[in-house]
Amino acid sequence: MTSPVRAYHHGDLRHALIGEGLQLARTGGPAAVTLREATRAVGVSPNAAYRHFADRDALVRAVAREAQLALAAAITSRVSATPAGLSPAEAAIERLRRVGLAYIDFARTERGWFETAFFTQDTHANDGIVTLDDEIVAPFRLLMDTLDAMVDAGALAPDRRPYAEWACWSAVHGFADIAVHGPVRWQPASVIDALAASVVESAITGVRGTPDAPGS
Amino acid sequence: MTSPVRAYHHGDLRHALIGEGLQLARTGGPAAVTLREATRAVGVSPNAAYRHFADRDALVRAVAREAQLALAAAITSRVSATPAGLSPAEAAIERLRRVGLAYIDFARTERGWFETAFFTQDTHANDGIVTLDDEIVAPFRLLMDTLDAMVDAGALAPDRRPYAEWACWSAVHGFADIAVHGPVRWQPASVIDALAASVVESAITGVRGTPDAPGS
DNA sequence: GGTGAATGTGGACACTGTTCACATTCAGTG
DNA sequence: CACTGAATGTGAACAGTGTCCACATTCACC
C-alpha cells in the first residue's frame, strides 16, 4: 500500500513491533520478546520503541493481548464446528467440551503464545480500582456465554450456574499448564489426549453435578 | 560450629546460595533469583557460584525443588489437622478437600515460592527417556495417596480412580494460577476464599461423579 | 611437607533495558 | 509557499545481567 521503504519514519512501527513480538513469543515465550530483538528485526534503532511503548513490559502486554485473541479464535473455531443433529442440551454440553479441548490444544500447539497470553507482571497495580470486567479476557467471555447457553438449553441447573465458570476455567487452564510445564510434558501425544479428555469430562461432571449419560 | 568468618572457602556455599535464592524467590518469584544478587548477599564473587551450579538455571531449579517441598509441607500440615470423629469415607473426602485448599492458600500466601515451584525452562529435554516417576514432585505424590485412601475408605468408586489425580490437580492448580495471576487477583480475600471453596467442591464432585450429600 | 583437586577471585565480553541529547520528518498555520 | 512545533527515529552512554578465561588460594591426602 504505502511506499515500500521509508528512510526515517516507519509509518506503523507500533504494529510492526507487536507483530515481531508475536513471532518471537511464538517460539520463545514471553521471555523471548525483547525490545532490542524486535527493533532489530524491524530494522530500527532500539530506542524507537520508546515512542510507542512506555516499557518493555508494555510491549509484552500488547503482544499478550494478541495472543489472547488468538486463543479465543481457536476456541471459537472449534465451537463453531459443533455437528448439527444433537438435542439442544446435548449440543450445549458438546460446546462446553469443545471450549475446554480447544483451550488445551492451543496451549500444546502454541505453547509460546499460551505462556505469553497469561504472562502478567504486577505493575499497574493500584491505578484505581480494577473491576473484574476490565480485565476479562476474550477466552473467558466465551466460556461465560457457553455456560449461560447451557442453562438456557436445560443442560445445567440454574442453581449450579454460579461460579461454574471458575471451576471450568480452573480445570482446563490447570491441565493446560501441567501439560505444557508439568510432568505430563514428556508423555506421548496420545496419552496427553486421553488425559485431557478425562479432565474435561470430569470438569463437566463437577459443574453439572452428575455424570453425563454414556452413549455415542 | 565452624569458624564464623572464612577468608576464602565458605564451607557450604551451595546451600547458602540456595537459601539466599529462596529468600529472593519468596518476594520476587523465579526472575528475582539472580546469580549476582545471590552471591553478593552471601559475600562471594559471582563466579564462585559456577563451582556449585552449572548454570543460573541450575540454581533456580534447586530453589524450585525447595519451594516444592515447602508446598508439600503446607499440604501435609493442613491434612494432618483433619478433625477426628468423621466416618472413614467422610474423613477421606475431607482430606482431599484439605489438599486442595492448602494448595490454593500456599499459592496465595507464598506467591513467589509458588511461581518458582512450577518454573521450568525446557533445558535437559532429551537426556534420555524421562519417566513420569522421575519428575513427580512431592505435592503430587500426596494427592495420589489421598485419592488411593479414598478408594480404600469407599469414598471413591474404584472405576473412577484412574486419572482422578489429573482432574484434581488440574482444577486446584488452575485456580491457584488464576488467583495469583488472573483476573481474580484483585478481588477481596473473602471472595477468593469463596471461589476457592467452590472450585474444590466442584473438583471433588467431578471426580466422584456425584455431589456430596449436604450437611455438616 | 608437598602435590593435586577443590574452591574462590578479577577481568573481560556480549547482551539486555533505559535515559539523554540530538536529528529528521510530518502536519498544519501564517 | 515558508516556518514552526510536534511526532518520530538515532547515537552514545550507563547499569545490570550471565558467562568464560586465566589465575589465586586453600583443603585433603600421600
CSV table of C-alpha atoms (C1' of nucleotides) in Angstrom, one decimal:
chain,number,residue,atom,x,y,z
A,1,MET,CA,0.0,0.0,0.0
A,2,THR,CA,2.4,2.6,1.2
A,3,SER,CA,5.9,3.1,-0.2
A,4,PRO,CA,8.0,0.0,0.5
A,5,VAL,CA,11.0,1.7,2.1
A,6,ARG,CA,10.9,4.7,4.4
A,7,ALA,CA,14.2,6.2,5.3
A,8,TYR,CA,13.2,7.6,8.6
A,9,HIS,CA,9.6,7.3,9.6
A,10,HIS,CA,8.4,3.7,9.6
A,11,GLY,CA,4.8,4.5,9.3
A,12,ASP,CA,3.3,1.9,11.6
A,13,LEU,CA,6.1,0.9,13.9
A,14,ARG,CA,3.8,0.1,16.8
A,15,HIS,CA,2.0,-2.7,15.0
A,16,ALA,CA,5.3,-3.8,13.3
A,17,LEU,CA,6.8,-4.3,16.8
A,18,ILE,CA,3.8,-6.2,18.1
A,19,GLY,CA,3.9,-8.4,15.0
A,20,GLU,CA,7.6,-9.1,15.5
A,21,GLY,CA,6.9,-9.7,19.2
A,22,LEU,CA,4.3,-12.2,18.3
A,23,GLN,CA,6.7,-14.1,16.2
A,24,LEU,CA,9.3,-14.1,19.0
A,25,ALA,CA,6.8,-15.1,21.6
A,26,ARG,CA,5.6,-17.9,19.5
A,27,THR,CA,8.8,-19.9,19.8
A,28,GLY,CA,10.4,-18.5,22.9
A,29,GLY,CA,7.5,-17.4,25.1
A,30,PRO,CA,7.3,-14.0,26.8
A,31,ALA,CA,11.0,-14.0,27.8
A,32,ALA,CA,12.0,-14.1,24.1
A,33,VAL,CA,10.1,-10.9,23.2
A,34,THR,CA,12.9,-8.5,23.8
A,35,LEU,CA,13.0,-4.8,22.9
A,36,ARG,CA,16.3,-4.9,21.1
A,37,GLU,CA,15.5,-8.1,19.1
A,38,ALA,CA,12.1,-6.7,18.0
A,39,THR,CA,13.5,-3.4,16.9
A,40,ARG,CA,16.4,-5.1,15.2
A,41,ALA,CA,14.1,-7.3,13.2
A,42,VAL,CA,12.1,-4.4,12.1
A,43,GLY,CA,15.3,-2.5,11.2
A,44,VAL,CA,15.0,0.3,13.6
A,45,SER,CA,17.0,1.6,16.5
A,46,PRO,CA,16.2,0.2,19.9
A,47,ASN,CA,15.1,3.5,21.3
A,48,ALA,CA,12.5,3.9,18.6
A,49,ALA,CA,10.3,1.5,20.5
A,50,TYR,CA,10.0,4.0,23.4
A,51,ARG,CA,8.0,6.3,21.2
A,52,HIS,CA,5.3,3.7,21.1
A,53,PHE,CA,5.7,1.7,24.4
A,54,ALA,CA,6.5,3.1,27.8
A,55,ASP,CA,8.3,-0.1,28.7
A,56,ARG,CA,9.4,-3.4,27.5
A,57,ASP,CA,6.5,-4.6,29.7
A,58,ALA,CA,4.1,-2.5,27.7
A,59,LEU,CA,5.2,-4.3,24.5
A,60,VAL,CA,4.9,-7.7,26.1
A,61,ARG,CA,1.4,-6.8,27.3
A,62,ALA,CA,0.4,-5.7,23.9
A,63,VAL,CA,1.7,-9.0,22.5
A,64,ALA,CA,-0.1,-10.9,25.2
A,65,ARG,CA,-3.4,-9.3,24.2
A,66,GLU,CA,-2.9,-10.5,20.7
A,67,ALA,CA,-2.1,-14.0,22.0
A,68,GLN,CA,-5.3,-14.0,24.0
A,69,LEU,CA,-7.2,-13.1,20.8
A,70,ALA,CA,-5.5,-16.0,19.0
A,71,LEU,CA,-6.7,-18.3,21.8
A,72,ALA,CA,-10.2,-17.0,21.6
A,73,ALA,CA,-10.2,-17.5,17.8
A,74,ALA,CA,-9.0,-21.1,18.2
A,75,ILE,CA,-11.9,-21.8,20.7
A,76,THR,CA,-14.5,-20.1,18.5
A,77,SER,CA,-13.4,-22.0,15.5
A,78,ARG,CA,-13.7,-25.4,17.3
A,79,VAL,CA,-17.0,-24.5,18.9
A,80,SER,CA,-18.4,-23.4,15.6
A,81,ALA,CA,-17.7,-26.8,14.2
A,82,THR,CA,-20.1,-28.5,16.6
A,83,PRO,CA,-22.0,-31.0,14.5
A,84,ALA,CA,-25.7,-30.5,14.0
A,85,GLY,CA,-28.3,-33.0,14.8
A,86,LEU,CA,-27.9,-33.0,18.6
A,87,SER,CA,-30.6,-32.1,21.0
A,88,PRO,CA,-30.2,-28.6,22.4
A,89,ALA,CA,-29.0,-29.9,25.8
A,90,GLU,CA,-26.5,-32.2,24.2
A,91,ALA,CA,-25.3,-29.5,21.8
A,92,ALA,CA,-24.8,-27.1,24.7
A,93,ILE,CA,-22.7,-29.7,26.6
A,94,GLU,CA,-20.7,-30.5,23.5
A,95,ARG,CA,-19.9,-26.9,23.0
A,96,LEU,CA,-18.6,-26.6,26.5
A,97,ARG,CA,-16.5,-29.7,25.9
A,98,ARG,CA,-15.1,-28.1,22.8
A,99,VAL,CA,-14.2,-24.9,24.6
A,100,GLY,CA,-12.1,-27.0,27.0
A,101,LEU,CA,-10.4,-29.2,24.5
A,102,ALA,CA,-9.6,-26.2,22.2
A,103,TYR,CA,-8.1,-24.4,25.1
A,104,ILE,CA,-5.9,-27.3,25.9
A,105,ASP,CA,-4.9,-27.9,22.3
A,106,PHE,CA,-4.0,-24.3,21.9
A,107,ALA,CA,-1.7,-24.5,24.9
A,108,ARG,CA,0.0,-27.5,23.5
A,109,THR,CA,0.4,-26.4,19.8
A,110,GLU,CA,1.1,-22.8,20.5
A,111,ARG,CA,2.9,-23.1,23.8
A,112,GLY,CA,4.8,-19.8,23.4
A,113,TRP,CA,1.6,-17.8,22.8
A,114,PHE,CA,-0.2,-19.6,25.6
A,115,GLU,CA,2.6,-18.7,28.0
A,116,THR,CA,2.6,-15.1,26.8
A,117,ALA,CA,-1.2,-14.8,27.0
A,118,PHE,CA,-1.1,-15.4,30.7
A,119,PHE,CA,2.0,-13.5,31.5
A,120,THR,CA,1.5,-10.8,34.0
A,121,GLN,CA,3.9,-8.7,35.8
A,122,ASP,CA,2.4,-6.9,38.8
A,123,THR,CA,2.9,-3.4,37.6
A,124,HIS,CA,-0.1,-1.1,37.2
A,125,ALA,CA,-1.3,-2.5,40.5
A,126,ASN,CA,-3.0,0.3,42.2
A,127,ASP,CA,-4.1,2.5,39.4
A,128,GLY,CA,-7.5,2.9,40.9
A,129,ILE,CA,-10.0,0.1,41.4
A,130,VAL,CA,-9.9,-2.6,38.8
A,131,THR,CA,-13.2,-4.1,38.3
A,132,LEU,CA,-13.4,-7.7,37.1
A,133,ASP,CA,-14.9,-6.8,33.7
A,134,ASP,CA,-12.0,-4.5,32.9
A,135,GLU,CA,-9.6,-7.4,32.7
A,136,ILE,CA,-11.9,-10.1,31.4
A,137,VAL,CA,-10.1,-11.6,28.5
A,138,ALA,CA,-11.7,-12.8,25.4
A,139,PRO,CA,-11.5,-16.6,26.1
A,140,PHE,CA,-13.1,-16.1,29.5
A,141,ARG,CA,-16.1,-14.3,28.0
A,142,LEU,CA,-16.5,-17.2,25.5
A,143,LEU,CA,-16.7,-19.6,28.4
A,144,MET,CA,-19.3,-17.5,30.2
A,145,ASP,CA,-21.5,-17.4,27.2
A,146,THR,CA,-21.3,-21.1,26.7
A,147,LEU,CA,-22.3,-21.8,30.3
A,148,ASP,CA,-25.2,-19.4,30.0
A,149,ALA,CA,-26.3,-21.2,26.9
A,150,MET,CA,-26.2,-24.5,28.8
A,151,VAL,CA,-28.7,-23.1,31.3
A,152,ASP,CA,-31.0,-21.9,28.6
A,153,ALA,CA,-30.8,-25.3,26.9
A,154,GLY,CA,-31.6,-27.1,30.2
A,155,ALA,CA,-28.3,-28.8,30.3
A,156,LEU,CA,-27.2,-27.0,33.5
A,157,ALA,CA,-29.4,-26.4,36.5
A,158,PRO,CA,-29.7,-22.7,37.2
A,159,ASP,CA,-28.7,-23.1,40.8
A,160,ARG,CA,-25.5,-24.7,39.6
A,161,ARG,CA,-24.6,-21.9,37.3
A,162,PRO,CA,-22.9,-19.5,39.9
A,163,TYR,CA,-19.2,-19.9,39.9
A,164,ALA,CA,-19.3,-22.6,37.3
A,165,GLU,CA,-17.0,-20.5,35.1
A,166,TRP,CA,-14.3,-20.7,37.7
A,167,ALA,CA,-14.5,-24.4,38.1
A,168,CYS,CA,-14.4,-24.9,34.4
A,169,TRP,CA,-11.6,-22.5,33.7
A,170,SER,CA,-9.6,-23.7,36.6
A,171,ALA,CA,-9.7,-27.3,35.5
A,172,VAL,CA,-8.9,-26.6,31.9
A,173,HIS,CA,-6.3,-23.9,32.5
A,174,GLY,CA,-4.6,-26.1,35.1
A,175,PHE,CA,-4.4,-29.0,32.9
A,176,ALA,CA,-3.1,-26.9,30.0
A,177,ASP,CA,-0.4,-25.6,32.3
A,178,ILE,CA,0.5,-29.0,33.5
A,179,ALA,CA,0.6,-30.4,30.0
A,180,VAL,CA,3.0,-27.7,29.0
A,181,HIS,CA,5.2,-27.3,32.0
A,182,GLY,CA,4.4,-30.2,34.3
A,183,PRO,CA,5.3,-33.9,34.4
A,184,VAL,CA,2.9,-34.8,31.7
A,185,ARG,CA,5.0,-32.8,29.3
A,186,TRP,CA,7.1,-35.8,28.1
A,187,GLN,CA,4.2,-38.2,27.6
A,188,PRO,CA,3.3,-39.2,24.0
A,189,ALA,CA,0.6,-37.1,22.5
A,190,SER,CA,-1.9,-39.9,22.6
A,191,VAL,CA,-1.6,-40.1,26.4
A,192,ILE,CA,-2.0,-36.4,26.8
A,193,ASP,CA,-5.1,-36.5,24.6
A,194,ALA,CA,-6.6,-39.1,26.8
A,195,LEU,CA,-5.8,-37.2,30.0
A,196,ALA,CA,-7.2,-34.0,28.5
A,197,ALA,CA,-10.5,-35.7,27.6
A,198,SER,CA,-10.7,-37.2,31.0
A,199,VAL,CA,-10.1,-33.9,32.7
A,200,VAL,CA,-12.6,-32.1,30.6
A,201,GLU,CA,-15.3,-34.8,31.3
A,202,SER,CA,-14.5,-34.5,35.0
A,203,ALA,CA,-14.9,-30.8,34.9
A,204,ILE,CA,-18.2,-31.0,33.2
A,205,THR,CA,-19.4,-33.6,35.7
A,206,GLY,CA,-18.3,-31.4,38.5
A,207,VAL,CA,-20.2,-28.5,37.2
A,208,ARG,CA,-23.4,-30.3,36.3
A,209,GLY,CA,-23.3,-32.4,39.5
A,210,THR,CA,-23.9,-35.7,37.7
A,211,PRO,CA,-22.1,-37.6,35.1
A,212,ASP,CA,-23.2,-37.4,31.5
A,213,ALA,CA,-25.2,-40.4,30.3
A,214,PRO,CA,-22.9,-42.7,28.4
A,215,GLY,CA,-23.6,-43.4,24.7
A,216,SER,CA,-22.4,-42.0,21.4
B,1,MET,CA,30.0,-24.9,64.7
B,2,THR,CA,32.7,-23.8,62.3
B,3,SER,CA,34.7,-20.6,62.5
B,4,PRO,CA,32.4,-17.6,61.9
B,5,VAL,CA,34.3,-16.0,59.1
B,6,ARG,CA,36.3,-17.8,56.5
B,7,ALA,CA,38.6,-15.7,54.3
B,8,TYR,CA,38.4,-17.9,51.2
B,9,HIS,CA,36.5,-21.0,51.5
B,10,HIS,CA,32.9,-20.5,52.5
B,11,GLY,CA,32.3,-24.1,53.6
B,12,ASP,CA,28.8,-24.7,52.4
B,13,LEU,CA,28.3,-22.2,49.6
B,14,ARG,CA,25.9,-24.4,47.7
B,15,HIS,CA,23.3,-24.4,50.5
B,16,ALA,CA,24.0,-20.8,51.3
B,17,LEU,CA,23.2,-19.8,47.7
B,18,ILE,CA,20.0,-21.9,47.7
B,19,GLY,CA,19.0,-20.3,50.9
B,20,GLU,CA,19.6,-16.9,49.5
B,21,GLY,CA,17.8,-17.9,46.4
B,22,LEU,CA,14.8,-19.0,48.4
B,23,GLN,CA,14.7,-15.6,50.1
B,24,LEU,CA,14.9,-13.8,46.7
B,25,ALA,CA,12.3,-16.1,45.1
B,26,ARG,CA,9.9,-15.5,48.0
B,27,THR,CA,9.3,-11.9,47.2
B,28,GLY,CA,10.3,-11.7,43.6
B,29,GLY,CA,9.5,-15.0,42.1
B,30,PRO,CA,11.9,-17.0,39.9
B,31,ALA,CA,13.0,-13.9,38.0
B,32,ALA,CA,14.4,-12.4,41.1
B,33,VAL,CA,16.8,-15.2,41.9
B,34,THR,CA,19.8,-13.9,40.1
B,35,LEU,CA,23.3,-15.3,40.3
B,36,ARG,CA,24.9,-12.0,41.0
B,37,GLU,CA,22.4,-11.0,43.7
B,38,ALA,CA,22.7,-14.3,45.5
B,39,THR,CA,26.5,-14.3,45.5
B,40,ARG,CA,26.5,-10.7,46.6
B,41,ALA,CA,24.3,-11.4,49.5
B,42,VAL,CA,26.5,-14.3,50.6
B,43,GLY,CA,29.5,-12.1,50.2
B,44,VAL,CA,31.3,-14.0,47.5
B,45,SER,CA,32.3,-13.3,43.9
B,46,PRO,CA,29.7,-14.0,41.2
B,47,ASN,CA,31.8,-16.8,39.6
B,48,ALA,CA,32.0,-18.7,42.8
B,49,ALA,CA,28.5,-20.0,42.1
B,50,TYR,CA,29.8,-21.8,39.0
B,51,ARG,CA,31.7,-24.2,41.2
B,52,HIS,CA,28.4,-25.5,42.6
B,53,PHE,CA,25.9,-24.8,39.8
B,54,ALA,CA,26.4,-25.3,36.1
B,55,ASP,CA,24.1,-22.5,35.3
B,56,ARG,CA,21.8,-19.9,36.7
B,57,ASP,CA,19.1,-22.3,35.7
B,58,ALA,CA,20.6,-25.0,37.8
B,59,LEU,CA,20.4,-22.7,40.8
B,60,VAL,CA,16.8,-21.8,40.1
B,61,ARG,CA,15.9,-25.4,39.8
B,62,ALA,CA,17.5,-26.2,43.1
B,63,VAL,CA,15.5,-23.4,44.6
B,64,ALA,CA,12.4,-24.6,42.9
B,65,ARG,CA,12.8,-28.0,44.5
B,66,GLU,CA,12.9,-26.4,47.9
B,67,ALA,CA,9.8,-24.5,47.1
B,68,GLN,CA,8.0,-27.7,46.1
B,69,LEU,CA,9.0,-29.2,49.5
B,70,ALA,CA,7.6,-26.1,51.2
B,71,LEU,CA,4.3,-26.6,49.4
B,72,ALA,CA,4.2,-30.3,50.3
B,73,ALA,CA,4.8,-29.3,53.9
B,74,ALA,CA,2.0,-26.9,53.9
B,75,ILE,CA,-0.4,-29.5,52.5
B,76,THR,CA,0.7,-32.2,54.9
B,77,SER,CA,0.3,-29.8,57.8
B,78,ARG,CA,-3.3,-29.0,56.8
B,79,VAL,CA,-4.2,-32.6,56.1
B,80,SER,CA,-2.8,-33.7,59.4
B,81,ALA,CA,-5.2,-31.3,61.2
B,82,THR,CA,-8.2,-33.1,59.9
B,83,PRO,CA,-10.6,-33.4,62.8
B,84,ALA,CA,-11.4,-36.8,64.2
B,85,GLY,CA,-14.8,-38.2,64.6
B,86,LEU,CA,-15.8,-38.5,60.9
B,87,SER,CA,-16.6,-41.7,59.2
B,88,PRO,CA,-13.8,-43.2,57.2
B,89,ALA,CA,-15.4,-42.1,53.9
B,90,GLU,CA,-16.1,-38.6,55.2
B,91,ALA,CA,-12.6,-38.3,56.5
B,92,ALA,CA,-11.1,-39.3,53.2
B,93,ILE,CA,-13.1,-36.7,51.4
B,94,GLU,CA,-12.2,-34.1,53.9
B,95,ARG,CA,-8.6,-34.9,53.4
B,96,LEU,CA,-8.9,-34.4,49.7
B,97,ARG,CA,-10.6,-31.1,50.3
B,98,ARG,CA,-7.8,-30.0,52.6
B,99,VAL,CA,-5.2,-30.9,50.0
B,100,GLY,CA,-6.8,-28.6,47.5
B,101,LEU,CA,-7.4,-25.7,49.9
B,102,ALA,CA,-3.9,-25.9,51.3
B,103,TYR,CA,-2.5,-25.9,47.7
B,104,ILE,CA,-4.5,-22.8,46.9
B,105,ASP,CA,-3.7,-21.0,50.1
B,106,PHE,CA,0.0,-21.7,49.6
B,107,ALA,CA,-0.1,-20.1,46.2
B,108,ARG,CA,-1.8,-17.0,47.6
B,109,THR,CA,0.3,-16.5,50.7
B,110,GLU,CA,3.7,-17.6,49.2
B,111,ARG,CA,3.2,-16.4,45.7
B,112,GLY,CA,6.9,-16.1,44.9
B,113,TRP,CA,7.6,-19.6,46.0
B,114,PHE,CA,4.6,-21.0,44.2
B,115,GLU,CA,5.7,-19.4,41.0
B,116,THR,CA,9.2,-20.7,41.5
B,117,ALA,CA,8.0,-24.2,42.3
B,118,PHE,CA,6.5,-24.6,38.8
B,119,PHE,CA,9.1,-22.7,36.9
B,120,THR,CA,10.5,-24.8,34.2
B,121,GLN,CA,12.8,-24.0,31.4
B,122,ASP,CA,13.0,-26.6,28.7
B,123,THR,CA,16.6,-27.5,29.0
B,124,HIS,CA,17.6,-31.1,29.8
B,125,ALA,CA,15.0,-32.0,27.3
B,126,ASN,CA,16.3,-35.1,25.5
B,127,ASP,CA,18.6,-36.5,28.2
B,128,GLY,CA,17.2,-40.0,27.6
B,129,ILE,CA,13.7,-41.0,28.4
B,130,VAL,CA,12.1,-39.3,31.3
B,131,THR,CA,9.6,-41.5,33.1
B,132,LEU,CA,6.8,-39.9,34.9
B,133,ASP,CA,8.0,-41.0,38.3
B,134,ASP,CA,11.3,-39.3,37.9
B,135,GLU,CA,9.7,-35.9,37.9
B,136,ILE,CA,6.9,-36.5,40.3
B,137,VAL,CA,7.1,-33.7,42.8
B,138,ALA,CA,6.2,-34.1,46.4
B,139,PRO,CA,2.8,-32.4,46.3
B,140,PHE,CA,1.6,-34.7,43.6
B,141,ARG,CA,2.5,-37.8,45.5
B,142,LEU,CA,0.5,-36.5,48.4
B,143,LEU,CA,-2.5,-36.2,46.1
B,144,MET,CA,-2.1,-39.7,44.8
B,145,ASP,CA,-2.0,-41.1,48.3
B,146,THR,CA,-5.1,-39.2,49.3
B,147,LEU,CA,-7.1,-40.5,46.4
B,148,ASP,CA,-6.0,-44.1,47.0
B,149,ALA,CA,-7.1,-43.7,50.6
B,150,MET,CA,-10.5,-42.5,49.3
B,151,VAL,CA,-10.9,-45.7,47.4
B,152,ASP,CA,-9.9,-47.8,50.4
B,153,ALA,CA,-12.4,-45.9,52.5
B,154,GLY,CA,-15.2,-46.4,50.0
B,155,ALA,CA,-15.5,-42.7,49.2
B,156,LEU,CA,-14.4,-43.1,45.6
B,157,ALA,CA,-15.5,-45.9,43.3
B,158,PRO,CA,-12.5,-47.9,42.0
B,159,ASP,CA,-13.6,-47.4,38.4
B,160,ARG,CA,-13.4,-43.7,38.9
B,161,ARG,CA,-9.9,-43.7,40.4
B,162,PRO,CA,-8.0,-43.7,37.1
B,163,TYR,CA,-6.9,-40.3,36.0
B,164,ALA,CA,-8.6,-38.7,39.0
B,165,GLU,CA,-5.3,-37.2,40.1
B,166,TRP,CA,-5.1,-35.2,37.0
B,167,ALA,CA,-8.6,-33.8,37.3
B,168,CYS,CA,-8.0,-32.8,40.9
B,169,TRP,CA,-4.6,-31.4,40.3
B,170,SER,CA,-5.7,-29.5,37.2
B,171,ALA,CA,-8.6,-27.8,38.9
B,172,VAL,CA,-6.7,-26.8,42.0
B,173,HIS,CA,-3.6,-25.8,40.2
B,174,GLY,CA,-5.5,-23.9,37.6
B,175,PHE,CA,-7.4,-21.9,40.2
B,176,ALA,CA,-4.3,-21.2,42.1
B,177,ASP,CA,-2.7,-19.8,39.0
B,178,ILE,CA,-5.8,-17.7,38.2
B,179,ALA,CA,-6.0,-16.4,41.8
B,180,VAL,CA,-2.4,-15.3,41.6
B,181,HIS,CA,-2.1,-14.1,38.0
B,182,GLY,CA,-5.6,-13.9,36.6
B,183,PRO,CA,-8.5,-11.6,36.9
B,184,VAL,CA,-9.4,-12.8,40.4
B,185,ARG,CA,-6.2,-11.3,41.7
B,186,TRP,CA,-7.7,-8.0,42.8
B,187,GLN,CA,-10.8,-9.4,44.5
B,188,PRO,CA,-11.0,-9.2,48.2
B,189,ALA,CA,-9.7,-12.2,50.1
B,190,SER,CA,-13.2,-13.3,51.2
B,191,VAL,CA,-14.3,-13.5,47.6
B,192,ILE,CA,-11.3,-15.6,46.6
B,193,ASP,CA,-12.0,-17.9,49.6
B,194,ALA,CA,-15.5,-18.5,48.4
B,195,LEU,CA,-14.4,-19.1,44.8
B,196,ALA,CA,-11.6,-21.5,46.0
B,197,ALA,CA,-14.1,-23.5,48.1
B,198,SER,CA,-16.5,-23.7,45.2
B,199,VAL,CA,-13.8,-24.8,42.8
B,200,VAL,CA,-12.6,-27.5,45.2
B,201,GLU,CA,-16.1,-28.8,45.8
B,202,SER,CA,-16.7,-28.9,42.0
B,203,ALA,CA,-13.5,-30.9,41.5
B,204,ILE,CA,-14.5,-33.4,44.2
B,205,THR,CA,-17.9,-33.8,42.6
B,206,GLY,CA,-16.3,-34.2,39.2
B,207,VAL,CA,-14.1,-37.0,40.4
B,208,ARG,CA,-16.7,-38.9,42.5
B,209,GLY,CA,-19.4,-38.5,39.9
B,210,THR,CA,-22.0,-37.2,42.3
B,211,PRO,CA,-22.3,-34.2,44.6
B,212,ASP,CA,-21.5,-34.8,48.3
B,213,ALA,CA,-24.6,-35.0,50.5
B,214,PRO,CA,-25.2,-31.6,52.1
B,215,GLY,CA,-24.9,-31.2,55.8
B,216,SER,CA,-22.0,-30.9,58.2
C,1,DG,C1',55.9,-31.4,53.9
C,2,DG,C1',54.4,-31.4,49.2
C,3,DT,C1',51.1,-32.0,45.5
C,4,DG,C1',46.7,-32.2,43.0
C,5,DA,C1',42.0,-31.2,43.4
C,6,DA,C1',38.5,-28.2,45.1
C,7,DT,C1',37.1,-23.7,45.6
C,8,DG,C1',37.1,-18.5,45.1
C,9,DT,C1',38.8,-14.1,42.5
C,10,DG,C1',39.3,-10.5,38.9
C,11,DG,C1',38.7,-9.1,34.5
C,12,DA,C1',36.5,-9.2,30.4
C,13,DC,C1',32.7,-9.9,26.8
C,14,DA,C1',28.1,-9.9,25.0
C,15,DC,C1',23.6,-8.9,25.9
C,16,DT,C1',19.7,-6.6,28.0
C,17,DG,C1',16.6,-2.3,29.4
C,18,DT,C1',16.7,2.5,29.8
C,19,DT,C1',18.0,7.6,29.6
C,20,DC,C1',19.8,11.8,27.5
C,21,DA,C1',20.7,14.9,23.9
C,22,DC,C1',20.2,15.4,19.2
C,23,DA,C1',18.5,14.6,14.2
C,24,DT,C1',15.0,14.1,11.0
C,25,DT,C1',10.5,14.2,9.2
C,26,DC,C1',5.5,15.3,9.2
C,27,DA,C1',1.4,18.3,9.6
C,28,DG,C1',-0.6,22.3,9.8
C,29,DT,C1',-0.7,27.6,10.2
C,30,DG,C1',0.7,32.2,8.7
D,1,DC,C1',5.0,28.6,-0.1
D,2,DA,C1',7.8,29.1,4.3
D,3,DC,C1',8.0,28.1,9.1
D,4,DT,C1',7.3,26.1,13.2
D,5,DG,C1',6.1,22.7,16.7
D,6,DA,C1',5.1,18.0,17.4
D,7,DA,C1',6.0,13.4,16.3
D,8,DT,C1',9.2,10.1,15.4
D,9,DG,C1',13.9,7.9,14.9
D,10,DT,C1',19.2,7.9,16.1
D,11,DG,C1',23.6,7.5,18.7
D,12,DA,C1',26.1,7.2,22.6
D,13,DA,C1',26.2,6.0,27.1
D,14,DC,C1',25.2,3.6,31.8
D,15,DA,C1',23.9,0.0,34.9
D,16,DG,C1',22.7,-4.6,35.3
D,17,DT,C1',22.8,-9.5,33.9
D,18,DG,C1',25.0,-14.4,32.7
D,19,DT,C1',29.1,-16.5,31.4
D,20,DC,C1',34.1,-17.6,30.1
D,21,DC,C1',39.0,-17.1,30.9
D,22,DA,C1',43.3,-17.3,33.4
D,23,DC,C1',44.9,-17.0,38.0
D,24,DA,C1',45.0,-17.3,43.3
D,25,DT,C1',44.1,-19.6,47.3
D,26,DT,C1',43.0,-23.3,50.3
D,27,DC,C1',41.9,-28.1,51.5
D,28,DA,C1',42.8,-33.1,51.8
D,29,DC,C1',45.6,-36.6,51.4
D,30,DC,C1',50.0,-39.3,50.4
